[in-house]
PDB file of C-alpha atoms and ligand atoms in Angstrom:
ATOM      1  CA  THR A   1       8.674  15.309  -9.802  1.00 45.00           C
ATOM      2  CA  ASN A   2      10.153  11.862  -9.881  1.00 54.00           C
ATOM      3  CA  GLN A   3      13.474  13.214  -8.628  1.00 69.00           C
ATOM      4  CA  SER A   4      15.524  10.494  -6.980  1.00 78.00           C
ATOM      5  CA  TYR A   5      18.110  11.267  -4.338  1.00 89.00           C
ATOM      6  CA  SER A   6      21.609   9.860  -4.668  1.00 92.00           C
ATOM      7  CA  TYR A   7      23.628   8.443  -1.822  1.00 96.00           C
ATOM      8  CA  ASP A   8      25.678  11.648  -1.892  1.00 96.00           C
ATOM      9  CA  ASP A   9      22.523  13.807  -1.682  1.00 94.00           C
ATOM     10  CA  CYS A  10      21.421  11.869   1.425  1.00 96.00           C
ATOM     11  CA  LYS A  11      24.950  12.006   2.855  1.00 97.00           C
ATOM     12  CA  GLY A  12      25.055  15.763   2.258  1.00 96.00           C
ATOM     13  CA  THR A  13      21.907  16.285   4.310  1.00 97.00           C
ATOM     14  CA  ALA A  14      23.038  13.899   7.068  1.00 98.00           C
ATOM     15  CA  ASP A  15      26.434  15.642   7.261  1.00 98.00           C
ATOM     16  CA  TRP A  16      24.686  19.047   7.346  1.00 98.00           C
ATOM     17  CA  LEU A  17      22.595  17.878  10.324  1.00 98.00           C
ATOM     18  CA  MET A  18      25.581  16.290  12.110  1.00 98.00           C
ATOM     19  CA  ALA A  19      27.447  19.562  11.790  1.00 98.00           C
ATOM     20  CA  GLN A  20      24.594  21.323  13.665  1.00 97.00           C
ATOM     21  CA  THR A  21      24.008  18.892  16.513  1.00 97.00           C
ATOM     22  CA  ALA A  22      26.210  16.594  18.573  1.00 96.00           C
ATOM     23  CA  VAL A  23      23.303  14.169  19.097  1.00 97.00           C
ATOM     24  CA  ARG A  24      24.056  10.863  17.343  1.00 97.00           C
ATOM     25  CA  PRO A  25      20.689   9.075  17.408  1.00 97.00           C
ATOM     26  CA  THR A  26      20.425   5.266  17.375  1.00 97.00           C
ATOM     27  CA  ILE A  27      16.601   5.372  17.412  1.00 97.00           C
ATOM     28  CA  GLY A  28      14.404   7.193  14.879  1.00 97.00           C
ATOM     29  CA  ILE A  29      10.728   7.942  15.551  1.00 97.00           C
ATOM     30  CA  VAL A  30       8.162   8.986  12.928  1.00 96.00           C
ATOM     31  CA  CYS A  31       5.072  10.696  14.373  1.00 91.00           C
ATOM     32  CA  GLY A  32       1.793  10.163  12.511  1.00 87.00           C
ATOM     33  CA  SER A  33      -1.277  12.423  12.322  1.00 78.00           C
ATOM     34  CA  GLY A  34      -2.027  13.920  15.721  1.00 75.00           C
ATOM     35  CA  LEU A  35       0.870  12.033  17.345  1.00 80.00           C
ATOM     36  CA  GLY A  36       3.452  14.818  17.140  1.00 83.00           C
ATOM     37  CA  GLY A  37       3.435  15.001  20.940  1.00 84.00           C
ATOM     38  CA  LEU A  38       5.791  12.014  20.993  1.00 84.00           C
ATOM     39  CA  ALA A  39       8.564  14.440  19.977  1.00 90.00           C
ATOM     40  CA  ASP A  40       7.927  16.558  23.080  1.00 91.00           C
ATOM     41  CA  MET A  41       9.133  13.612  25.186  1.00 90.00           C
ATOM     42  CA  LEU A  42      12.707  14.229  24.050  1.00 95.00           C
ATOM     43  CA  LYS A  43      15.028  16.053  26.459  1.00 96.00           C
ATOM     44  CA  ASP A  44      17.855  18.476  25.488  1.00 96.00           C
ATOM     45  CA  GLN A  45      16.131  19.062  22.153  1.00 97.00           C
ATOM     46  CA  VAL A  46      17.855  20.365  19.040  1.00 97.00           C
ATOM     47  CA  VAL A  47      15.050  21.249  16.593  1.00 97.00           C
ATOM     48  CA  PHE A  48      15.175  21.850  12.834  1.00 97.00           C
ATOM     49  CA  ASN A  49      12.232  23.046  10.761  1.00 95.00           C
ATOM     50  CA  TYR A  50      11.937  20.808   7.707  1.00 94.00           C
ATOM     51  CA  LYS A  51      12.089  23.868   5.433  1.00 92.00           C
ATOM     52  CA  ASP A  52      15.586  24.683   6.752  1.00 94.00           C
ATOM     53  CA  ILE A  53      16.984  21.209   6.037  1.00 95.00           C
ATOM     54  CA  PRO A  54      18.585  20.740   2.586  1.00 92.00           C
ATOM     55  CA  ASP A  55      16.426  18.559   0.287  1.00 87.00           C
ATOM     56  CA  PHE A  56      13.859  17.888   3.045  1.00 89.00           C
ATOM     57  CA  PRO A  57      10.205  18.195   1.963  1.00 85.00           C
ATOM     58  CA  GLU A  58       7.818  20.403   3.937  1.00 81.00           C
ATOM     59  CA  SER A  59       4.751  19.103   5.806  1.00 76.00           C
ATOM     60  CA  THR A  60       1.494  20.366   4.304  1.00 80.00           C
ATOM     61  CA  VAL A  61      -1.010  18.401   6.413  1.00 78.00           C
ATOM     62  CA  HIS A  62      -2.828  19.876   9.447  1.00 78.00           C
ATOM     63  CA  GLY A  63      -1.616  17.897  12.459  1.00 70.00           C
ATOM     64  CA  HIS A  64       1.908  17.459  11.063  1.00 71.00           C
ATOM     65  CA  ALA A  65       4.252  20.116  12.547  1.00 78.00           C
ATOM     66  CA  GLY A  66       7.161  19.822  10.121  1.00 90.00           C
ATOM     67  CA  ARG A  67      10.089  19.626  12.549  1.00 94.00           C
ATOM     68  CA  LEU A  68      13.006  17.227  12.983  1.00 97.00           C
ATOM     69  CA  VAL A  69      13.664  16.927  16.728  1.00 97.00           C
ATOM     70  CA  PHE A  70      16.943  15.551  18.071  1.00 98.00           C
ATOM     71  CA  GLY A  71      17.259  14.782  21.771  1.00 97.00           C
ATOM     72  CA  THR A  72      17.420  12.057  24.375  1.00 96.00           C
ATOM     73  CA  LEU A  73      14.707   9.775  25.711  1.00 92.00           C
ATOM     74  CA  LYS A  74      15.681   8.462  29.160  1.00 88.00           C
ATOM     75  CA  GLY A  75      19.287   9.036  28.152  1.00 92.00           C
ATOM     76  CA  ARG A  76      18.995   7.363  24.736  1.00 94.00           C
ATOM     77  CA  PRO A  77      19.872   9.587  21.749  1.00 96.00           C
ATOM     78  CA  CYS A  78      16.870   9.805  19.372  1.00 97.00           C
ATOM     79  CA  VAL A  79      15.702  11.728  16.326  1.00 97.00           C
ATOM     80  CA  CYS A  80      12.001  12.299  15.809  1.00 97.00           C
ATOM     81  CA  MET A  81      10.040  13.409  12.727  1.00 96.00           C
ATOM     82  CA  GLN A  82       7.218  15.619  13.971  1.00 93.00           C
ATOM     83  CA  GLY A  83       5.155  15.332  10.804  1.00 90.00           C
ATOM     84  CA  ARG A  84       5.774  12.918   7.958  1.00 91.00           C
ATOM     85  CA  PHE A  85       5.229  13.067   4.217  1.00 91.00           C
ATOM     86  CA  HIS A  86       2.583  11.359   2.119  1.00 93.00           C
ATOM     87  CA  GLN A  87       2.311  10.544  -1.560  1.00 93.00           C
ATOM     88  CA  TYR A  88      -1.036  12.373  -1.620  1.00 94.00           C
ATOM     89  CA  GLU A  89       0.774  15.652  -0.880  1.00 93.00           C
ATOM     90  CA  GLY A  90       2.258  15.324  -4.339  1.00 93.00           C
ATOM     91  CA  TYR A  91       5.774  14.411  -3.273  1.00 90.00           C
ATOM     92  CA  SER A  92       7.605  11.707  -5.187  1.00 92.00           C
ATOM     93  CA  ILE A  93       7.772   8.418  -3.335  1.00 93.00           C
ATOM     94  CA  GLN A  94      11.555   8.871  -3.220  1.00 93.00           C
ATOM     95  CA  LYS A  95      11.109  12.234  -1.500  1.00 91.00           C
ATOM     96  CA  ILE A  96       8.728  10.931   1.185  1.00 93.00           C
ATOM     97  CA  THR A  97      11.150   8.147   2.081  1.00 96.00           C
ATOM     98  CA  LEU A  98      14.305  10.309   1.976  1.00 96.00           C
ATOM     99  CA  PRO A  99      14.231  10.815   5.790  1.00 97.00           C
ATOM    100  CA  MET A 100      14.728   7.050   6.291  1.00 98.00           C
ATOM    101  CA  ARG A 101      18.005   7.121   4.378  1.00 98.00           C
ATOM    102  CA  ILE A 102      19.084  10.211   6.278  1.00 98.00           C
ATOM    103  CA  PHE A 103      18.224   8.417   9.568  1.00 98.00           C
ATOM    104  CA  LYS A 104      20.447   5.542   8.398  1.00 98.00           C
ATOM    105  CA  LEU A 105      23.347   7.871   7.622  1.00 98.00           C
ATOM    106  CA  LEU A 106      22.919   9.542  11.022  1.00 98.00           C
ATOM    107  CA  GLY A 107      23.537   6.143  12.617  1.00 97.00           C
ATOM    108  CA  VAL A 108      19.936   5.178  13.431  1.00 97.00           C
ATOM    109  CA  GLN A 109      19.620   1.394  13.954  1.00 97.00           C
ATOM    110  CA  THR A 110      15.911   1.103  14.816  1.00 98.00           C
ATOM    111  CA  VAL A 111      12.954   3.098  13.463  1.00 98.00           C
ATOM    112  CA  ILE A 112       9.643   3.356  15.314  1.00 97.00           C
ATOM    113  CA  LEU A 113       6.843   4.544  13.002  1.00 97.00           C
ATOM    114  CA  THR A 114       3.391   5.593  14.129  1.00 95.00           C
ATOM    115  CA  ASN A 115       0.356   6.468  12.048  1.00 94.00           C
ATOM    116  CA  ALA A 116      -3.376   6.998  12.313  1.00 92.00           C
ATOM    117  CA  ALA A 117      -5.462   4.449  10.460  1.00 95.00           C
ATOM    118  CA  GLY A 118      -9.013   3.343   9.830  1.00 95.00           C
ATOM    119  CA  GLY A 119     -10.066   0.125  11.499  1.00 96.00           C
ATOM    120  CA  LEU A 120     -11.309  -2.670   9.207  1.00 97.00           C
ATOM    121  CA  ASN A 121     -11.188  -5.577  11.668  1.00 97.00           C
ATOM    122  CA  GLU A 122     -14.601  -5.728  13.361  1.00 95.00           C
ATOM    123  CA  ASP A 123     -12.944  -6.457  16.730  1.00 96.00           C
ATOM    124  CA  PHE A 124     -11.185  -3.075  16.622  1.00 96.00           C
ATOM    125  CA  LYS A 125     -12.558  -0.018  18.411  1.00 92.00           C
ATOM    126  CA  VAL A 126     -11.689   3.646  17.844  1.00 92.00           C
ATOM    127  CA  GLY A 127      -8.729   4.396  20.133  1.00 92.00           C
ATOM    128  CA  ASP A 128      -7.212   0.908  19.839  1.00 95.00           C
ATOM    129  CA  VAL A 129      -3.522   0.658  18.999  1.00 96.00           C
ATOM    130  CA  MET A 130      -2.594  -1.921  16.359  1.00 97.00           C
ATOM    131  CA  ILE A 131       0.967  -3.211  16.304  1.00 98.00           C
ATOM    132  CA  ILE A 132       1.699  -3.709  12.602  1.00 98.00           C
ATOM    133  CA  LYS A 133       2.877  -7.255  11.865  1.00 98.00           C
ATOM    134  CA  ASP A 134       2.814  -6.891   8.073  1.00 98.00           C
ATOM    135  CA  HIS A 135       1.614  -4.550   5.343  1.00 98.00           C
ATOM    136  CA  ILE A 136      -0.188  -4.659   2.000  1.00 98.00           C
ATOM    137  CA  ASN A 137       1.351  -1.968  -0.214  1.00 98.00           C
ATOM    138  CA  MET A 138      -1.419  -1.316  -2.771  1.00 97.00           C
ATOM    139  CA  PRO A 139       0.429   1.495  -4.666  1.00 96.00           C
ATOM    140  CA  GLY A 140       3.567  -0.686  -4.623  1.00 96.00           C
ATOM    141  CA  MET A 141       1.759  -3.464  -6.436  1.00 94.00           C
ATOM    142  CA  VAL A 142       1.212  -1.191  -9.424  1.00 94.00           C
ATOM    143  CA  GLY A 143       4.760   0.212  -9.463  1.00 93.00           C
ATOM    144  CA  PHE A 144       4.775   2.983  -6.861  1.00 94.00           C
ATOM    145  CA  ASN A 145       7.610   1.422  -4.902  1.00 97.00           C
ATOM    146  CA  PRO A 146      10.237   3.723  -3.345  1.00 97.00           C
ATOM    147  CA  LEU A 147      13.072   1.473  -4.563  1.00 97.00           C
ATOM    148  CA  VAL A 148      12.157   1.808  -8.263  1.00 96.00           C
ATOM    149  CA  GLY A 149      15.089   3.142 -10.289  1.00 93.00           C
ATOM    150  CA  SER A 150      18.794   2.460  -9.997  1.00 94.00           C
ATOM    151  CA  ASN A 151      19.915   0.664  -6.805  1.00 96.00           C
ATOM    152  CA  ASP A 152      22.844   1.980  -4.771  1.00 96.00           C
ATOM    153  CA  ASN A 153      24.446  -0.988  -3.020  1.00 97.00           C
ATOM    154  CA  ARG A 154      25.761   1.311  -0.308  1.00 97.00           C
ATOM    155  CA  PHE A 155      22.158   1.405   0.951  1.00 98.00           C
ATOM    156  CA  GLY A 156      21.120  -2.171   0.208  1.00 98.00           C
ATOM    157  CA  VAL A 157      20.509  -4.992  -2.267  1.00 98.00           C
ATOM    158  CA  ARG A 158      18.513  -4.738  -5.475  1.00 98.00           C
ATOM    159  CA  PHE A 159      15.793  -7.153  -4.398  1.00 98.00           C
ATOM    160  CA  PRO A 160      15.336  -6.837  -0.607  1.00 98.00           C
ATOM    161  CA  CYS A 161      13.290  -9.365   1.332  1.00 98.00           C
ATOM    162  CA  MET A 162      10.177  -7.945   3.053  1.00 98.00           C
ATOM    163  CA  SER A 163       8.819 -11.087   4.722  1.00 98.00           C
ATOM    164  CA  ASP A 164      10.626 -10.078   7.943  1.00 98.00           C
ATOM    165  CA  ALA A 165      10.026  -6.323   7.675  1.00 98.00           C
ATOM    166  CA  TYR A 166       8.221  -5.915  11.027  1.00 98.00           C
ATOM    167  CA  ASP A 167      10.751  -7.086  13.607  1.00 98.00           C
ATOM    168  CA  LYS A 168       9.274 -10.001  15.575  1.00 98.00           C
ATOM    169  CA  GLU A 169      11.388  -9.301  18.685  1.00 97.00           C
ATOM    170  CA  LEU A 170      10.286  -5.650  18.801  1.00 97.00           C
ATOM    171  CA  ARG A 171       6.627  -6.642  18.393  1.00 98.00           C
ATOM    172  CA  GLN A 172       6.984  -9.084  21.300  1.00 97.00           C
ATOM    173  CA  LEU A 173       8.764  -6.394  23.353  1.00 97.00           C
ATOM    174  CA  ALA A 174       5.906  -3.947  22.680  1.00 97.00           C
ATOM    175  CA  MET A 175       3.309  -6.525  23.723  1.00 97.00           C
ATOM    176  CA  ASN A 176       5.246  -7.304  26.935  1.00 97.00           C
ATOM    177  CA  ILE A 177       5.475  -3.603  27.797  1.00 97.00           C
ATOM    178  CA  ALA A 178       1.776  -3.149  27.018  1.00 97.00           C
ATOM    179  CA  GLN A 179       1.003  -5.898  29.561  1.00 97.00           C
ATOM    180  CA  GLU A 180       3.302  -4.251  32.140  1.00 97.00           C
ATOM    181  CA  LEU A 181       1.587  -0.886  31.609  1.00 96.00           C
ATOM    182  CA  GLY A 182      -1.912  -2.393  31.732  1.00 96.00           C
ATOM    183  CA  TYR A 183      -2.629  -1.437  28.107  1.00 96.00           C
ATOM    184  CA  GLU A 184      -3.526  -4.950  26.926  1.00 95.00           C
ATOM    185  CA  ASP A 185      -7.228  -4.240  26.425  1.00 94.00           C
ATOM    186  CA  PHE A 186      -6.608  -1.708  23.617  1.00 95.00           C
ATOM    187  CA  MET A 187      -3.447  -3.252  22.128  1.00 97.00           C
ATOM    188  CA  LYS A 188      -4.054  -5.289  18.966  1.00 97.00           C
ATOM    189  CA  GLU A 189      -1.843  -6.692  16.220  1.00 98.00           C
ATOM    190  CA  GLY A 190      -2.630  -6.859  12.500  1.00 98.00           C
ATOM    191  CA  VAL A 191      -2.000  -6.109   8.870  1.00 98.00           C
ATOM    192  CA  TYR A 192      -1.850  -2.489   7.667  1.00 98.00           C
ATOM    193  CA  CYS A 193      -2.942  -1.667   4.113  1.00 98.00           C
ATOM    194  CA  VAL A 194      -1.669   1.539   2.533  1.00 98.00           C
ATOM    195  CA  VAL A 195      -3.748   3.254  -0.147  1.00 97.00           C
ATOM    196  CA  GLY A 196      -2.800   6.416  -2.080  1.00 96.00           C
ATOM    197  CA  GLY A 197      -5.384   8.883  -0.698  1.00 96.00           C
ATOM    198  CA  PRO A 198      -6.100  11.770  -0.116  1.00 97.00           C
ATOM    199  CA  SER A 199      -9.752  10.749  -0.479  1.00 97.00           C
ATOM    200  CA  PHE A 200     -10.746   8.241   2.140  1.00 95.00           C
ATOM    201  CA  GLU A 201     -11.500   4.785   0.780  1.00 94.00           C
ATOM    202  CA  THR A 202     -14.966   3.954  -0.531  1.00 95.00           C
ATOM    203  CA  ILE A 203     -17.059   1.279   1.132  1.00 95.00           C
ATOM    204  CA  ALA A 204     -16.230  -1.117  -1.690  1.00 96.00           C
ATOM    205  CA  GLU A 205     -12.504  -0.396  -1.228  1.00 96.00           C
ATOM    206  CA  SER A 206     -12.765  -0.953   2.539  1.00 95.00           C
ATOM    207  CA  ARG A 207     -14.502  -4.283   1.948  1.00 96.00           C
ATOM    208  CA  LEU A 208     -11.972  -5.229  -0.742  1.00 97.00           C
ATOM    209  CA  VAL A 209      -8.841  -4.646   1.335  1.00 97.00           C
ATOM    210  CA  HIS A 210     -10.484  -6.232   4.377  1.00 97.00           C
ATOM    211  CA  ARG A 211     -11.248  -9.296   2.268  1.00 97.00           C
ATOM    212  CA  LEU A 212      -7.587  -9.276   1.192  1.00 97.00           C
ATOM    213  CA  GLY A 213      -6.547  -9.630   4.845  1.00 98.00           C
ATOM    214  CA  ALA A 214      -6.044  -6.047   6.007  1.00 98.00           C
ATOM    215  CA  ASP A 215      -7.010  -5.080   9.569  1.00 98.00           C
ATOM    216  CA  ALA A 216      -6.414  -1.319   9.155  1.00 98.00           C
ATOM    217  CA  VAL A 217      -6.103   1.114   6.262  1.00 97.00           C
ATOM    218  CA  GLY A 218      -4.044   4.280   5.917  1.00 97.00           C
ATOM    219  CA  MET A 219      -2.047   6.490   3.580  1.00 97.00           C
ATOM    220  CA  SER A 220       1.565   6.214   4.778  1.00 97.00           C
ATOM    221  CA  THR A 221       4.216   4.101   6.518  1.00 98.00           C
ATOM    222  CA  ALA A 222       4.681   1.165   4.077  1.00 98.00           C
ATOM    223  CA  PRO A 223       7.000   3.164   1.759  1.00 98.00           C
ATOM    224  CA  GLU A 224       9.136   4.283   4.718  1.00 98.00           C
ATOM    225  CA  VAL A 225       9.295   0.707   6.019  1.00 98.00           C
ATOM    226  CA  ILE A 226      10.478  -0.628   2.641  1.00 98.00           C
ATOM    227  CA  VAL A 227      13.301   1.934   2.494  1.00 98.00           C
ATOM    228  CA  ALA A 228      14.224   1.441   6.161  1.00 98.00           C
ATOM    229  CA  ARG A 229      14.479  -2.336   5.702  1.00 98.00           C
ATOM    230  CA  HIS A 230      16.372  -1.929   2.407  1.00 98.00           C
ATOM    231  CA  CYS A 231      19.177  -0.145   4.260  1.00 98.00           C
ATOM    232  CA  GLY A 232      19.136  -2.570   7.199  1.00 98.00           C
ATOM    233  CA  MET A 233      17.370  -0.691  10.006  1.00 98.00           C
ATOM    234  CA  ARG A 234      15.079  -2.603  12.374  1.00 98.00           C
ATOM    235  CA  VAL A 235      11.438  -1.511  12.139  1.00 98.00           C
ATOM    236  CA  PHE A 236       8.615  -1.303  14.648  1.00 98.00           C
ATOM    237  CA  ALA A 237       5.335   0.314  13.564  1.00 98.00           C
ATOM    238  CA  LEU A 238       1.934   0.891  15.103  1.00 97.00           C
ATOM    239  CA  SER A 239      -1.390   2.366  14.016  1.00 96.00           C
ATOM    240  CA  LEU A 240      -3.710   4.360  16.217  1.00 94.00           C
ATOM    241  CA  ILE A 241      -7.208   3.339  15.084  1.00 94.00           C
ATOM    242  CA  THR A 242      -8.918   6.709  14.680  1.00 90.00           C
ATOM    243  CA  ASN A 243     -12.156   5.554  13.135  1.00 88.00           C
ATOM    244  CA  GLN A 244     -13.905   2.447  11.978  1.00 88.00           C
ATOM    245  CA  SER A 245     -13.861   2.304   8.167  1.00 84.00           C
ATOM    246  CA  VAL A 246     -17.356   2.367   6.759  1.00 82.00           C
ATOM    247  CA  MET A 247     -18.132  -1.175   5.670  1.00 85.00           C
ATOM    248  CA  ASP A 248     -21.826  -1.186   4.872  1.00 87.00           C
ATOM    249  CA  TYR A 249     -23.921   1.009   2.604  1.00 87.00           C
ATOM    250  CA  ASP A 250     -26.627   1.959   5.058  1.00 87.00           C
ATOM    251  CA  SER A 251     -24.144   3.350   7.602  1.00 86.00           C
ATOM    252  CA  GLU A 252     -24.307   7.108   8.260  1.00 81.00           C
ATOM    253  CA  GLU A 253     -20.603   7.136   9.354  1.00 82.00           C
ATOM    254  CA  LYS A 254     -18.292   9.544   7.493  1.00 82.00           C
ATOM    255  CA  ALA A 255     -14.475   9.473   7.905  1.00 79.00           C
ATOM    256  CA  ASN A 256     -12.988  12.920   8.584  1.00 81.00           C
ATOM    257  CA  HIS A 257      -9.552  14.261   9.491  1.00 80.00           C
ATOM    258  CA  GLU A 258     -10.699  16.110  12.616  1.00 81.00           C
ATOM    259  CA  GLU A 259     -11.758  12.871  14.341  1.00 78.00           C
ATOM    260  CA  VAL A 260      -8.371  11.436  13.340  1.00 74.00           C
ATOM    261  CA  LEU A 261      -6.603  14.226  15.222  1.00 76.00           C
ATOM    262  CA  GLN A 262      -9.026  14.119  18.155  1.00 78.00           C
ATOM    263  CA  THR A 263      -8.462  10.391  18.756  1.00 75.00           C
ATOM    264  CA  GLY A 264      -4.730  10.998  18.647  1.00 70.00           C
ATOM    265  CA  LYS A 265      -5.018  13.472  21.556  1.00 77.00           C
ATOM    266  CA  HIS A 266      -6.844  10.978  23.784  1.00 77.00           C
ATOM    267  CA  ARG A 267      -4.494   8.017  23.277  1.00 86.00           C
ATOM    268  CA  ALA A 268      -1.270  10.013  22.833  1.00 82.00           C
ATOM    269  CA  GLU A 269      -0.261   9.936  26.507  1.00 85.00           C
ATOM    270  CA  GLN A 270      -0.347   6.110  26.673  1.00 89.00           C
ATOM    271  CA  LEU A 271       1.446   5.868  23.317  1.00 89.00           C
ATOM    272  CA  GLU A 272       4.172   8.159  24.661  1.00 86.00           C
ATOM    273  CA  ARG A 273       4.644   5.867  27.669  1.00 91.00           C
ATOM    274  CA  LEU A 274       4.693   2.750  25.475  1.00 94.00           C
ATOM    275  CA  VAL A 275       7.178   4.217  22.959  1.00 92.00           C
ATOM    276  CA  SER A 276       9.489   5.760  25.588  1.00 90.00           C
ATOM    277  CA  THR A 277       9.590   2.493  27.547  1.00 93.00           C
ATOM    278  CA  MET A 278      10.355   0.630  24.317  1.00 95.00           C
ATOM    279  CA  VAL A 279      13.182   3.044  23.510  1.00 92.00           C
ATOM    280  CA  THR A 280      14.931   2.294  26.809  1.00 90.00           C
ATOM    281  CA  ARG A 281      14.650  -1.464  26.251  1.00 91.00           C
ATOM    282  CA  ILE A 282      15.449  -1.445  22.481  1.00 88.00           C
ATOM    283  CA  GLU A 283      18.633   0.531  23.201  1.00 61.00           C
ATOM    284  CA  HIS A 284      19.478  -2.219  25.691  1.00 54.00           C
ATOM    285  CA  ASN A 285      19.243  -4.931  22.976  1.00 49.00           C
ATOM    286  CA  ASN A 286      21.344  -2.829  20.605  1.00 47.00           C
ATOM    287  CA  ASN A 287      24.145  -2.884  23.170  1.00 49.00           C
ATOM    288  CA  TYR A 288      24.329  -6.628  22.599  1.00 42.00           C
ATOM    289  CA  ALA A 289      23.936  -6.364  18.782  1.00 43.00           C
TER     290      ALA A 289
HETATM  291  N1  GU7 B   1     -11.143   5.197   7.141  1.00 73.86           N
HETATM  292  C1  GU7 B   1      -9.910   5.739   7.315  1.00 73.86           C
HETATM  293  N2  GU7 B   1      -9.615   6.266   8.513  1.00 73.86           N
HETATM  294  C2  GU7 B   1      -8.385   6.793   8.679  1.00 73.86           C
HETATM  295  N3  GU7 B   1      -7.828   7.382   9.765  1.00 73.86           N
HETATM  296  C3  GU7 B   1      -6.577   7.734   9.444  1.00 73.86           C
HETATM  297  N4  GU7 B   1      -6.307   7.386   8.190  1.00 73.86           N
HETATM  298  C4  GU7 B   1      -5.021   7.558   7.534  1.00 73.86           C
HETATM  299  C5  GU7 B   1      -5.060   8.765   6.645  1.00 73.86           C
HETATM  300  N5  GU7 B   1      -4.832   9.978   7.423  1.00 73.86           N
HETATM  301  C6  GU7 B   1      -5.013  11.176   6.593  1.00 73.86           C
HETATM  302  C7  GU7 B   1      -6.406  11.746   6.819  1.00 73.86           C
HETATM  303  O1  GU7 B   1      -6.694  11.792   8.199  1.00 73.86           O
HETATM  304  C8  GU7 B   1      -3.940  12.194   6.977  1.00 73.86           C
HETATM  305  O2  GU7 B   1      -2.681  11.666   6.598  1.00 73.86           O
HETATM  306  C9  GU7 B   1      -7.426   6.800   7.654  1.00 73.86           C
HETATM  307  C10 GU7 B   1      -7.751   6.256   6.411  1.00 73.86           C
HETATM  308  O3  GU7 B   1      -6.956   6.244   5.454  1.00 73.86           O
HETATM  309  N6  GU7 B   1      -9.017   5.715   6.288  1.00 73.86           N
END
């Protein structure tokens, strides 16, 4: 359904949540495939199953728990989506980005999004972590943009700028922390290209988007980023490279979801350290905002 959610719908859900928990998060975290463990970092958790939250969609993908976890990370109030929504599940693009507007109405100032993605850049290895510096929104180019329809100025302007979507300061902070933690050999930076899915891209599609400048390909994140930036939240996003996209016709490689989840398990512990360290520092900057 192409149901769009009004400001009051979003406010209703945010108010419902705020009536059930005293946690007032300033940081929102979105866990990608196999990265739900990030939510387990939170202390003093207050957990909601998506199906119990008014208007919230339900996760249908293996590896996406379907829980909204409130809590604190080293004392900082956070809210974490353990499982996110994808267009390929059949949800409207407004529905999959609804959580970003609810985050905004909960008081979230910075959103950290993670996803699993296929590596296109030949310098990438499976298990690398790519800090997203920009995205190519393929579905958006043909009209599947989450902001299509009437604009509510209480969220943001009609024509929002996206050239500064991936906060430069947060990307630099992440790189500095990666150096401190000794993660520099698997930390990369690049352009993320979102495709509709659920079929993995063909070899010709991998080569096409790589030629267009993409370093990794996936099926999420860009719509959430557009909505998050529209309503003024800062955005940091990273991709866990879970397989190398097949780029030549005589390769025997075949992308599959199980290897996506498996890679997530191996790298998850370092990602948890990176993200939790970031959260303590980001909160610090917000104090000066
Ligand atoms: N080649 C390739 N490798 C990938 N690893 C993760 N994803 C993101 C899509 N993730 C889906 C299926 O695992 C679940 O949302 C992809 C992708 O789209 N292409």
